[in-house]
Coordinates of C-alpha atoms (C1' of nucleotides) in Angstrom, one line a residue:
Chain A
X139 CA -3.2 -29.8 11.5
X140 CA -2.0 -30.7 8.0
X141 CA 0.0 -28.3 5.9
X142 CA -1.9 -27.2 2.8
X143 CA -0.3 -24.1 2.1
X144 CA 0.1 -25.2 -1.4
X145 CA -3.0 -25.3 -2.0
X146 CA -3.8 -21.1 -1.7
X147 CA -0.1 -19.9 -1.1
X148 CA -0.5 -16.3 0.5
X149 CA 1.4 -13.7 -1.1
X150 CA 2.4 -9.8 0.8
X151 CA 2.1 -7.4 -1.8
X152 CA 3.3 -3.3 -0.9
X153 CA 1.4 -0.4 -2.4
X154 CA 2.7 2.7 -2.8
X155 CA 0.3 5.6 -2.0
X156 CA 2.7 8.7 -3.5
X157 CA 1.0 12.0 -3.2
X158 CA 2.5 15.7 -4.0
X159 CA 0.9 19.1 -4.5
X160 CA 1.0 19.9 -8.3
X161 CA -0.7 22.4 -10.1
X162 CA -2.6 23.8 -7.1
X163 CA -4.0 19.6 -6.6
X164 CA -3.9 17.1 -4.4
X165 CA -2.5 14.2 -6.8
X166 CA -1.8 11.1 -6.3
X167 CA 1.0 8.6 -8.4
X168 CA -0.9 6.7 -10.5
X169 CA -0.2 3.7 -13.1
X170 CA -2.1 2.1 -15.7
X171 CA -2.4 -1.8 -15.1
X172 CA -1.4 -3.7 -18.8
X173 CA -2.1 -7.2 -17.8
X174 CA -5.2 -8.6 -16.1
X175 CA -7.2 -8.8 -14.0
X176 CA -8.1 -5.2 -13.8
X177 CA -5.9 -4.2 -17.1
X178 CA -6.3 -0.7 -18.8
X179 CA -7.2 0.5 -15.1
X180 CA -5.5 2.7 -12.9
X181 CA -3.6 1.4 -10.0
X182 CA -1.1 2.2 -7.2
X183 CA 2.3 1.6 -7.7
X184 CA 3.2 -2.0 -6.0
X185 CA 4.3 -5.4 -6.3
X186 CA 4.9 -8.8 -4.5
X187 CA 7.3 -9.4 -2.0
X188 CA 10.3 -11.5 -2.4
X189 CA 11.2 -14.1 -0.4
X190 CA 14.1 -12.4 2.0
X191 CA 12.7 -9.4 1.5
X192 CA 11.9 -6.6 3.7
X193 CA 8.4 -4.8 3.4
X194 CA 10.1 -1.7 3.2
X195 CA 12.7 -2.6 1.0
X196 CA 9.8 -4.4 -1.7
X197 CA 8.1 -0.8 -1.4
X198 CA 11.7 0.9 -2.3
X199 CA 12.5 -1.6 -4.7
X200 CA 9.1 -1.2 -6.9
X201 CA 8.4 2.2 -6.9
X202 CA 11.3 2.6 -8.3
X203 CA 11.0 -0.7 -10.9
X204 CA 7.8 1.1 -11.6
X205 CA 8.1 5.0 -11.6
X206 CA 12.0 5.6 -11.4
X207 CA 11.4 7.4 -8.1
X208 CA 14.2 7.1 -5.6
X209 CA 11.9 6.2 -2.5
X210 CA 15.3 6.4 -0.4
X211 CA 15.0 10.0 -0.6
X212 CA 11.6 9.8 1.1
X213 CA 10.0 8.9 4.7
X214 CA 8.0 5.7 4.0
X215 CA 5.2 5.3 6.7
X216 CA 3.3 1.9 6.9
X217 CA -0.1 2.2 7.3
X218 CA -2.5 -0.4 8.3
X219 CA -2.6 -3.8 5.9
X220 CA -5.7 -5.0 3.8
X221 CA -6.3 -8.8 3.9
X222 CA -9.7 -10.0 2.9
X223 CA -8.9 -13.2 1.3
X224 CA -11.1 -12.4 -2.0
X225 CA -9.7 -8.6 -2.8
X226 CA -7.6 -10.0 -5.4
X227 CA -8.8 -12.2 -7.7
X228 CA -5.4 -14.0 -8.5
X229 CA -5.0 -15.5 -4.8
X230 CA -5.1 -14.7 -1.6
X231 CA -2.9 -11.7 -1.4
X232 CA -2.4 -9.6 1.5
X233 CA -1.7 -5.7 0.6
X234 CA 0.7 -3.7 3.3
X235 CA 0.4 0.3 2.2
X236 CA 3.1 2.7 2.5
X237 CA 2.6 6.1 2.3
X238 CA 5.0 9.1 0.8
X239 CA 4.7 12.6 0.7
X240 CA 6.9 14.0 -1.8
X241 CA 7.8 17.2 -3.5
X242 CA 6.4 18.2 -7.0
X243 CA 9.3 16.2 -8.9
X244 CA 9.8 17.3 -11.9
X245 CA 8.2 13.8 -14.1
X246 CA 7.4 10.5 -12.1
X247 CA 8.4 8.4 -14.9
X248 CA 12.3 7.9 -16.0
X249 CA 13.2 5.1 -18.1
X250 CA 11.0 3.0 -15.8
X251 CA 9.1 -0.7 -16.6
X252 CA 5.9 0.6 -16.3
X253 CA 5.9 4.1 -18.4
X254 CA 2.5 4.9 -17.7
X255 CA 3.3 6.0 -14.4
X256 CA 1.5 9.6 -14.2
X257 CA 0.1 12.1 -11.2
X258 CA -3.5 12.4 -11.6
X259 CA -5.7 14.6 -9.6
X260 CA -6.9 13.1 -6.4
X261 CA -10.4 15.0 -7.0
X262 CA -10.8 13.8 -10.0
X263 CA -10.0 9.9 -9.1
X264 CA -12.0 10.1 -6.0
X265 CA -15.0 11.4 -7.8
X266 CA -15.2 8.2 -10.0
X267 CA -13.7 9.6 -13.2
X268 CA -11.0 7.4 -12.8
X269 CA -11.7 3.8 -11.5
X270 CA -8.9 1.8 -9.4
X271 CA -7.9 -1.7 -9.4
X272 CA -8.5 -4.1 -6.4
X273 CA -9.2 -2.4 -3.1
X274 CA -6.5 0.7 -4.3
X275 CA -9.8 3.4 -3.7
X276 CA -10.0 2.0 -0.7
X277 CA -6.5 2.4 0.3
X278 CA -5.6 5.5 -1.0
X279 CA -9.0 6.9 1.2
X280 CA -7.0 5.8 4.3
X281 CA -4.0 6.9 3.1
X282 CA -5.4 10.5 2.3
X283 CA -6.7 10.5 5.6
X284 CA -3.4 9.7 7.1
X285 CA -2.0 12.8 5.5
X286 CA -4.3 14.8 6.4
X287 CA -3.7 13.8 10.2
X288 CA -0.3 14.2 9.9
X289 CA 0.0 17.7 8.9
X290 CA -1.7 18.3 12.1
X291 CA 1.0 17.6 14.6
X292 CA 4.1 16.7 12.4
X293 CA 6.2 18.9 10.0
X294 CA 5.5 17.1 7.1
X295 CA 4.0 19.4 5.2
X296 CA 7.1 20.9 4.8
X297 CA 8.2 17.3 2.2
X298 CA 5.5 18.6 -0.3
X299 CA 7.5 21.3 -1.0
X300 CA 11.2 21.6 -2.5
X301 CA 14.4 22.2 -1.0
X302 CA 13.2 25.7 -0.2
X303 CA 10.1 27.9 -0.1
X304 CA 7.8 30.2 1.0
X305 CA 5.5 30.6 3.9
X306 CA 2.8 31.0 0.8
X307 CA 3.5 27.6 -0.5
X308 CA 3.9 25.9 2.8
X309 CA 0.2 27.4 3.9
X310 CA -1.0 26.3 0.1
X311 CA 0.3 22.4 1.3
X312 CA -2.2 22.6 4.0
X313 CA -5.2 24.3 2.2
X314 CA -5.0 22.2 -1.4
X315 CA -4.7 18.7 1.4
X316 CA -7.1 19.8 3.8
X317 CA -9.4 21.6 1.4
X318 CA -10.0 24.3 3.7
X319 CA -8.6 27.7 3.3
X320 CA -6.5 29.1 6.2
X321 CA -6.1 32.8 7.6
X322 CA -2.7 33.7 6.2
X323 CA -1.5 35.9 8.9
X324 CA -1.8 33.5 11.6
X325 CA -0.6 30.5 9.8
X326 CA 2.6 32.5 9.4
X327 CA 2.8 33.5 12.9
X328 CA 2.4 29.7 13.7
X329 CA 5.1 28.3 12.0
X330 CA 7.5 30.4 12.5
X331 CA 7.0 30.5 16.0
X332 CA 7.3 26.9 16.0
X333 CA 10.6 25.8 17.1
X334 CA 12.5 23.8 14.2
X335 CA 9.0 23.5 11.8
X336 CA 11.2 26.0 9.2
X337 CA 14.4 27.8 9.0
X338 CA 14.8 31.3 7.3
X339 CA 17.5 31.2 4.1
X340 CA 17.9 34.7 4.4
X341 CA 16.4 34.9 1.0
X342 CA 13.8 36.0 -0.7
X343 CA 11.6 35.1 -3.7
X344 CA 9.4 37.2 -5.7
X345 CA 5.8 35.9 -6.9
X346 CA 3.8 36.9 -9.8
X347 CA 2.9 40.0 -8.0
X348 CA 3.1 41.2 -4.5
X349 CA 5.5 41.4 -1.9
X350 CA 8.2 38.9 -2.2
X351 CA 8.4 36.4 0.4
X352 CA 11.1 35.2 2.7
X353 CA 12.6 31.8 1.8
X354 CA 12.7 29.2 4.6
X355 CA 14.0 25.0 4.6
X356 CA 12.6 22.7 6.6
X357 CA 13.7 23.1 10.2
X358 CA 14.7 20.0 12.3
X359 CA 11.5 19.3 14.0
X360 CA 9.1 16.2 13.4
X361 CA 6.7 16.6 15.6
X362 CA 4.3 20.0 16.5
X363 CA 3.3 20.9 20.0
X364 CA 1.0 22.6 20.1
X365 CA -0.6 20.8 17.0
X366 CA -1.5 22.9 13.8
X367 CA -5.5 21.9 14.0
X368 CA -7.8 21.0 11.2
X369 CA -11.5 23.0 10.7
X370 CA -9.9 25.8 12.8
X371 CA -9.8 28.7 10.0
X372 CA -12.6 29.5 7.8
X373 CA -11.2 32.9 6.4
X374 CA -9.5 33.0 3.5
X375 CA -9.2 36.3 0.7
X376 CA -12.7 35.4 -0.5
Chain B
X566 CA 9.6 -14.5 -13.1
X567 CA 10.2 -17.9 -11.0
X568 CA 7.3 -19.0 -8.8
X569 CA 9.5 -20.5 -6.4
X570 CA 7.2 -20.2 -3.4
X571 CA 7.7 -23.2 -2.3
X572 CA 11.2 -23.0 -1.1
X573 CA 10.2 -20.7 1.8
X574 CA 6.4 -20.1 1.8
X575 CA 5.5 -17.2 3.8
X576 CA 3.0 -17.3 6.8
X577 CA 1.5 -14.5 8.0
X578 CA 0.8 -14.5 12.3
X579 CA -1.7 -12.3 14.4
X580 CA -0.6 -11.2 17.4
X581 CA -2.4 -9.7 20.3
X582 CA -1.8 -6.2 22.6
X583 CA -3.9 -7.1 25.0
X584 CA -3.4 -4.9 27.8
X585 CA -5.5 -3.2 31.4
X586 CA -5.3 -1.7 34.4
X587 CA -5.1 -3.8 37.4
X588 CA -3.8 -3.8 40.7
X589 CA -2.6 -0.3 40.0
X590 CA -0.3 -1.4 37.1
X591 CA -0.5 -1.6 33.7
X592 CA -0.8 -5.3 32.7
X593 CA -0.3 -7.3 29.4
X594 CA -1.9 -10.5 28.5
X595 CA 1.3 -13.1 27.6
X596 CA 1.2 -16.5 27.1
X597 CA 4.1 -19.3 27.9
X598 CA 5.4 -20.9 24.8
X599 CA 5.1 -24.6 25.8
X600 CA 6.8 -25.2 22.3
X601 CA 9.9 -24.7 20.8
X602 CA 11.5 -22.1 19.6
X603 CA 11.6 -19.9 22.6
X604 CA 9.8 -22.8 24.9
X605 CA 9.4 -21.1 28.1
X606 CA 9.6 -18.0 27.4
X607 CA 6.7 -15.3 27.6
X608 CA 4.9 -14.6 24.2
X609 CA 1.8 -12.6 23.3
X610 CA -0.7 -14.8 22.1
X611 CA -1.5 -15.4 18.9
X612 CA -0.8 -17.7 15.8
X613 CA -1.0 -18.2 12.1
X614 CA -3.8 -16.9 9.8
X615 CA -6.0 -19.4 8.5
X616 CA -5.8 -19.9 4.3
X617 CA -9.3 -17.7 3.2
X618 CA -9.4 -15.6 6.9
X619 CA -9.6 -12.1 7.6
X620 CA -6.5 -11.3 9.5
X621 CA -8.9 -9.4 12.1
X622 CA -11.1 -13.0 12.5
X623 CA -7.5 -14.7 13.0
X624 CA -7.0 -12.0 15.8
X625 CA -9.8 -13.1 17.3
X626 CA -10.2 -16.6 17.0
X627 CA -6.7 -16.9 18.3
X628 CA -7.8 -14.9 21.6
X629 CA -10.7 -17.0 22.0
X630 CA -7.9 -20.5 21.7
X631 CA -5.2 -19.3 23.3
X632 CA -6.7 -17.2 26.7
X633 CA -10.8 -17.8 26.5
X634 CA -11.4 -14.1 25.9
X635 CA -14.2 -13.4 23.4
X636 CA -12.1 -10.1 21.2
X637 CA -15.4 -9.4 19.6
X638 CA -16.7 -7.3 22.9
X639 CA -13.5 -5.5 22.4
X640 CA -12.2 -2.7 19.5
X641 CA -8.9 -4.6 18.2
X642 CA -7.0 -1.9 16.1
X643 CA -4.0 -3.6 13.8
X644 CA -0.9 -1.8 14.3
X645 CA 2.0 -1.8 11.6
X646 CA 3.0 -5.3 10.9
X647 CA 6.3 -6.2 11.5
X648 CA 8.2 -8.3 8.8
X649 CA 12.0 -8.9 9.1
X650 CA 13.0 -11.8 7.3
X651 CA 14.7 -13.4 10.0
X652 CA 12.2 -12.5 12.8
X653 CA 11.3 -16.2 14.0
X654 CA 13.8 -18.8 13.4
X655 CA 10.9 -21.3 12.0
X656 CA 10.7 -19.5 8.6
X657 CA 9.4 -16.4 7.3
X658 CA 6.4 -15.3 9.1
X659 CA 5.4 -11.8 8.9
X660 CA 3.4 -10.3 12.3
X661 CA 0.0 -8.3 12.1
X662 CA -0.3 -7.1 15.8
X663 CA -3.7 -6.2 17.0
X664 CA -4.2 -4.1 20.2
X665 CA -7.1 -4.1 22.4
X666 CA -7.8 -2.1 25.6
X667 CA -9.8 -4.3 27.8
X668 CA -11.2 -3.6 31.8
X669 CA -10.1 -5.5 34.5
X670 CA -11.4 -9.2 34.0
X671 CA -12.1 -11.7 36.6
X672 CA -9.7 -14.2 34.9
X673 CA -7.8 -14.6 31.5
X674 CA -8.1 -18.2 31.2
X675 CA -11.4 -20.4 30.9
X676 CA -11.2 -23.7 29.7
X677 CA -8.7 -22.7 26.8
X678 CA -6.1 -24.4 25.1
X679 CA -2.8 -22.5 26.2
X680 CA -4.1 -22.5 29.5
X681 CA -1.1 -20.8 30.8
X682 CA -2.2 -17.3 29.8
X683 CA -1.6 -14.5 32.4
X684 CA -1.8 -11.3 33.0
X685 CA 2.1 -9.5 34.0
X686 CA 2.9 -6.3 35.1
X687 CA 4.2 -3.9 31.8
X688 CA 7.3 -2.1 33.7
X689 CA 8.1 -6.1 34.9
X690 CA 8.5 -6.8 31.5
X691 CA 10.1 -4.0 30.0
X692 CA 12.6 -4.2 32.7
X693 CA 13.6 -7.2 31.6
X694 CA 12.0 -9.7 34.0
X695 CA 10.5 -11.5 32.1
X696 CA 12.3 -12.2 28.4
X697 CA 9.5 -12.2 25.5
X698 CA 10.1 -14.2 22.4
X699 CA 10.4 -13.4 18.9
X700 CA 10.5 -9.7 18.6
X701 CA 7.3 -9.4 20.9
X702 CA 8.7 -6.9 23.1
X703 CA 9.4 -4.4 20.5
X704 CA 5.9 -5.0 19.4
X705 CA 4.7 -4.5 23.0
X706 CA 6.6 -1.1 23.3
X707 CA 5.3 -0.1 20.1
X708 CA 1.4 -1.2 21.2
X709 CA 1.8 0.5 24.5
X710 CA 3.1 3.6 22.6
X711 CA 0.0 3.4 20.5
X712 CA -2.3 3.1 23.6
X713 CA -0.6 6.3 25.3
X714 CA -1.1 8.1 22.0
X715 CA -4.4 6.9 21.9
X716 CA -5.4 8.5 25.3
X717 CA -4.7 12.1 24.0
X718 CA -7.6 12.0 21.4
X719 CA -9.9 9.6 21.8
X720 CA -12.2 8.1 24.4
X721 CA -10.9 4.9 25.1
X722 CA -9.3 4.7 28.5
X723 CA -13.2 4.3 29.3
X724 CA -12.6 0.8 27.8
X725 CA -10.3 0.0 30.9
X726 CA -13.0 0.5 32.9
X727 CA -16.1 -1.6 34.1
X728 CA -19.5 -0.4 32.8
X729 CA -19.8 2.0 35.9
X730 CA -16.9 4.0 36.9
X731 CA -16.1 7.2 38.9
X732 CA -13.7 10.2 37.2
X733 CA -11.2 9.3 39.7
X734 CA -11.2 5.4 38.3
X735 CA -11.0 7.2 35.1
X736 CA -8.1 9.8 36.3
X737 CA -6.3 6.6 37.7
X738 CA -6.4 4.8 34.1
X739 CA -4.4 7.9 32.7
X740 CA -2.0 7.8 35.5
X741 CA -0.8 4.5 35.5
X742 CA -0.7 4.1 31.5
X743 CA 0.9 7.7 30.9
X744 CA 3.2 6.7 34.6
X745 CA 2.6 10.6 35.3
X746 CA -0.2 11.8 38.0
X747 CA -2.6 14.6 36.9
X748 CA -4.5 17.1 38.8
X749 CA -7.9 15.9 40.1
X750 CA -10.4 19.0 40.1
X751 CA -8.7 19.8 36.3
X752 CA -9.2 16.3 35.2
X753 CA -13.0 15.7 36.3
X754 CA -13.8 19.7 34.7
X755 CA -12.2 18.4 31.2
X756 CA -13.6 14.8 30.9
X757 CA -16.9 16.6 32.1
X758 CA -17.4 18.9 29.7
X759 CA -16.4 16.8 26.7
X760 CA -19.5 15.9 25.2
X761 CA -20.2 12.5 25.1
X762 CA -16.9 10.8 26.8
X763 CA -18.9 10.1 30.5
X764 CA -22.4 9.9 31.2
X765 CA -23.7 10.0 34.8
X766 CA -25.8 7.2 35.5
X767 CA -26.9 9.3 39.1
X768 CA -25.8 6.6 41.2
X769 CA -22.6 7.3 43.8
X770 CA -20.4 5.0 45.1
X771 CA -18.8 5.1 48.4
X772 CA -14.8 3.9 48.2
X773 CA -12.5 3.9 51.1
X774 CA -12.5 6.6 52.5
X775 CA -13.8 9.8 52.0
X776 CA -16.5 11.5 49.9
X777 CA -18.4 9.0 47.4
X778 CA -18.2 9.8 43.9
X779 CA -21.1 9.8 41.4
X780 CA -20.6 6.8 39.1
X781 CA -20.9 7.3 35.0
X782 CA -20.9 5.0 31.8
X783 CA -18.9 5.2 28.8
X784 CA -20.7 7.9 26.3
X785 CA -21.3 7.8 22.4
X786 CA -18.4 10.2 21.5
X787 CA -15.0 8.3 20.1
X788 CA -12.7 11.1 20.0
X789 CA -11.7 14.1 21.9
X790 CA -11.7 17.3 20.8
X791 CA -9.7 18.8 22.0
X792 CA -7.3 16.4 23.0
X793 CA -6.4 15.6 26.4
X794 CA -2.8 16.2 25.9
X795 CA 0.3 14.2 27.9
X796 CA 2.9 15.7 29.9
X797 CA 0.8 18.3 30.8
X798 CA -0.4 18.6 34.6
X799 CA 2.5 18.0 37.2
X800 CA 0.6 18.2 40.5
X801 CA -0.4 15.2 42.2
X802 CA -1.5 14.4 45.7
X803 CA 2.3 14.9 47.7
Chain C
dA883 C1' -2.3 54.9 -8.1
dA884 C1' -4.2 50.2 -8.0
dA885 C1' -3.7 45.5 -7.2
dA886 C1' -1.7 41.7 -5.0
dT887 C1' 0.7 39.2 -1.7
dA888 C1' 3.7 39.2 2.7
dG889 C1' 3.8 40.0 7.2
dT890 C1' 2.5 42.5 11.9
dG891 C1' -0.7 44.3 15.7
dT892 C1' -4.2 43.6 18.6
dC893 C1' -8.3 42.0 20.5
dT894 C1' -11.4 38.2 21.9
dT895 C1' -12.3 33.7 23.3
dT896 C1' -11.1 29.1 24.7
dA897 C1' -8.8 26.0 27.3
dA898 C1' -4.9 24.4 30.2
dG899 C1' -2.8 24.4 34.5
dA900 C1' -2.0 25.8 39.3
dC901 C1' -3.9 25.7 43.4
dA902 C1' -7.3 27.2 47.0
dA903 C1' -11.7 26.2 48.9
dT904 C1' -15.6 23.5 49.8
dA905 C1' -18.4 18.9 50.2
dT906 C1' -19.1 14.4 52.0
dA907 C1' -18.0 10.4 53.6
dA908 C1' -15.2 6.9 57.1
dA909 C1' -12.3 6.2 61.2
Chain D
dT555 C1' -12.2 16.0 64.9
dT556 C1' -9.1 14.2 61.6
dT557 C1' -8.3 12.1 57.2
dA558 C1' -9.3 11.1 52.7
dT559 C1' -11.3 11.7 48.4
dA560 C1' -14.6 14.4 45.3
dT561 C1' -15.9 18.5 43.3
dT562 C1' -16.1 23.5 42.4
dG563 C1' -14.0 28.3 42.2
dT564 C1' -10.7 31.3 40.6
dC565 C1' -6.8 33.2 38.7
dT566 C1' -2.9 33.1 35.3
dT567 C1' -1.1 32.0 31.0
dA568 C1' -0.8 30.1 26.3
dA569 C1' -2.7 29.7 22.1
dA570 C1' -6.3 30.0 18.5
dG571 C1' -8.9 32.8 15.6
dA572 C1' -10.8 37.1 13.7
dC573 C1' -9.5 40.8 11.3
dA574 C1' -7.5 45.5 10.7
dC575 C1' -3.4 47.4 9.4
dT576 C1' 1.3 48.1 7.4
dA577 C1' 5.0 46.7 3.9
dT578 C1' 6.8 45.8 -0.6
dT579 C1' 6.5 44.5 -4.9
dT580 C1' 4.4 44.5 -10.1
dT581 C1' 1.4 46.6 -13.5

DNA sequence: AAAATAGTGTCTTTAAGACAATATAAA
DNA sequence: TTTATATTGTCTTAAAGACACTATTTT
């Protein structure tokens, strides 16, 4: 078997599927392609791989090239690679996703190569008003649906929120990512019965209006057993 | 930017999880590298994706070569790649692994082309017995892991099994993949009642010794809800 | 006081898990 | 009859889920 690798030379691009709760939204950190193919569109954060390169180091390496984020910061999870040999049409390029869940940070864009690196509403790009480059809709789909699984038996909801916070906000994680609204009262009970999920500050914040709420950090724990289970709650204050 | 591909082109390999119950041990499906590097040594099969291929048809064209097995009966999942620089000595080739749960087959090898393929016990390999090249026994560990996980939630330890089975075939499929025993009468009440995982086909068969059991197919449903969670029951027959 | 949000009490239901009891076969 | 495995019964406990109720703040 001869080798023609020269004539279709494979290249391992990462993609970067950062999403955060802003605004009461799911959004997702978006750029806006300026060369073709696909130029003027939106697009995940990403980039070839160098030769002597790690995956995971290439993901670090261009969001921050791309969006100034410090991915370090972050837990990178590698999700499943997309390979078709025509989803690119400059080559045969094989795309390996990471996902982050991050905090709302305070702008996604420092003095970054590609300034047009923006959160944008993952509603809004899923219904269409916003079309993606390559297979990215695609990608970010799985990646959404990754999330959404891993609320269920990790503690991961807890790095969508800052360095502290209430059980309010960690309960709004869950409802603005799952879509569903959940009974307040027993979503409090849950996590704070679960061992390591959040540690209390011993302080308290107060909210628009209301009672103010005790301030927690995220607890030790990775994993949640029993798991925190999707479609279980239907109440909510409606 | 350089193109300087040339200097160390990257390849990217499939390789195949290929694991089932037999004998009363979990087994693996490994290959003997009859060429250097690692000549010898046990390997999982697979090989090098093809210039316009789906990495999934690699998977299983590669099965089909290498052990005679025909992947397309089976559901192959891909499983985080793995992509150190330095992983195999001959250059920089970045692993997709695929896993497959498979039942018992008659033999691994027809007439194929690595006709050394075999089927070796899992806790012989992980105990060092047998040495794996490359990095495949990380990628093993991390494919069993997967399968264990997989056990919890959905219905695929029926995929170890033959098209008939009895619950305690079933049972026996958990036992020796989780390595923990679990309570009979429990067992057959949850995988029962989940709609869709087993469907009696009203025939018994008679084992051993002692009362036959009713036989069942694999039903429609692909997950379980809910799960059927690890480390739960202790009790075993002594 | 009224509104809003935080957090607790309590009841019901579901499912897990332990383990006894029964069923049906072979030796 | 003994032994072995299958299957059902029953009780206990853990946890989810519904929802009422209390607590503490702002307006």
């Amino acid at each position: 078997m001869t080798d023609r690798q020269h004539e279709r030379a494979l290249r391992l691009a990462v993609d970067l599927i950062i999403i955060t709760v802003r605004e009461g939204s799911l959004q997702v950190l978006l750029i806006e392609r300026d060369n073709e193919p696909f130029r003027g569109m939106g697009a995940l954060p990403g980039g070839f791989l160098r030769v002597n390169e790690r995956p995971e180091d290439a993901a670090v390496r261009e969001l921050r090239e791309e969006t100034g984020l410090d991915a370090t910061r972050f837990h990178l999870e590698q999700l499943p690679l997309y390979g078709d040999p025509d989803r690119d049409p400059r080559g045969r390029v094989v795309s390996v996703p990471y996902l982050a869940v991050v905090p709302d940070l305070p702008a996604p864009v420092a003095g970054s190569d590609a300034s047009a690196a923006r959160w944008e509403r993952v509603d809004a790009v899923l219904a269409g008003e916003r079309e993606l480059a390559f297979d990215h809709e695609q990608i970010l789909v799985a990646g959404l649906e990754r999330a959404r699984a891993q609320l269920e038996d990790t503690t991961v909801a807890a790095a969508f929120c800052g360095e502290s916070f209430t059980i309010g906000e960690l309960r709004s994680v869950y409802e603005v990512v799952w879509g569903t609204p959940l009974d307040a009262g027993n979503f409090s009970r849950k996590v704070t019965k679960t061992e390591g999920f959040i540690v209390p500050t011993g302080e308290r914040r107060a909210t628009s209006s209301g009672r103010p709420a005790a301030l927690y950090r995220r607890g030790p724990a990775r994993r949640l057993h029993p798991p925190l289970v999707r479609g279980s709650s239907e109440a909510g204050s409606d």
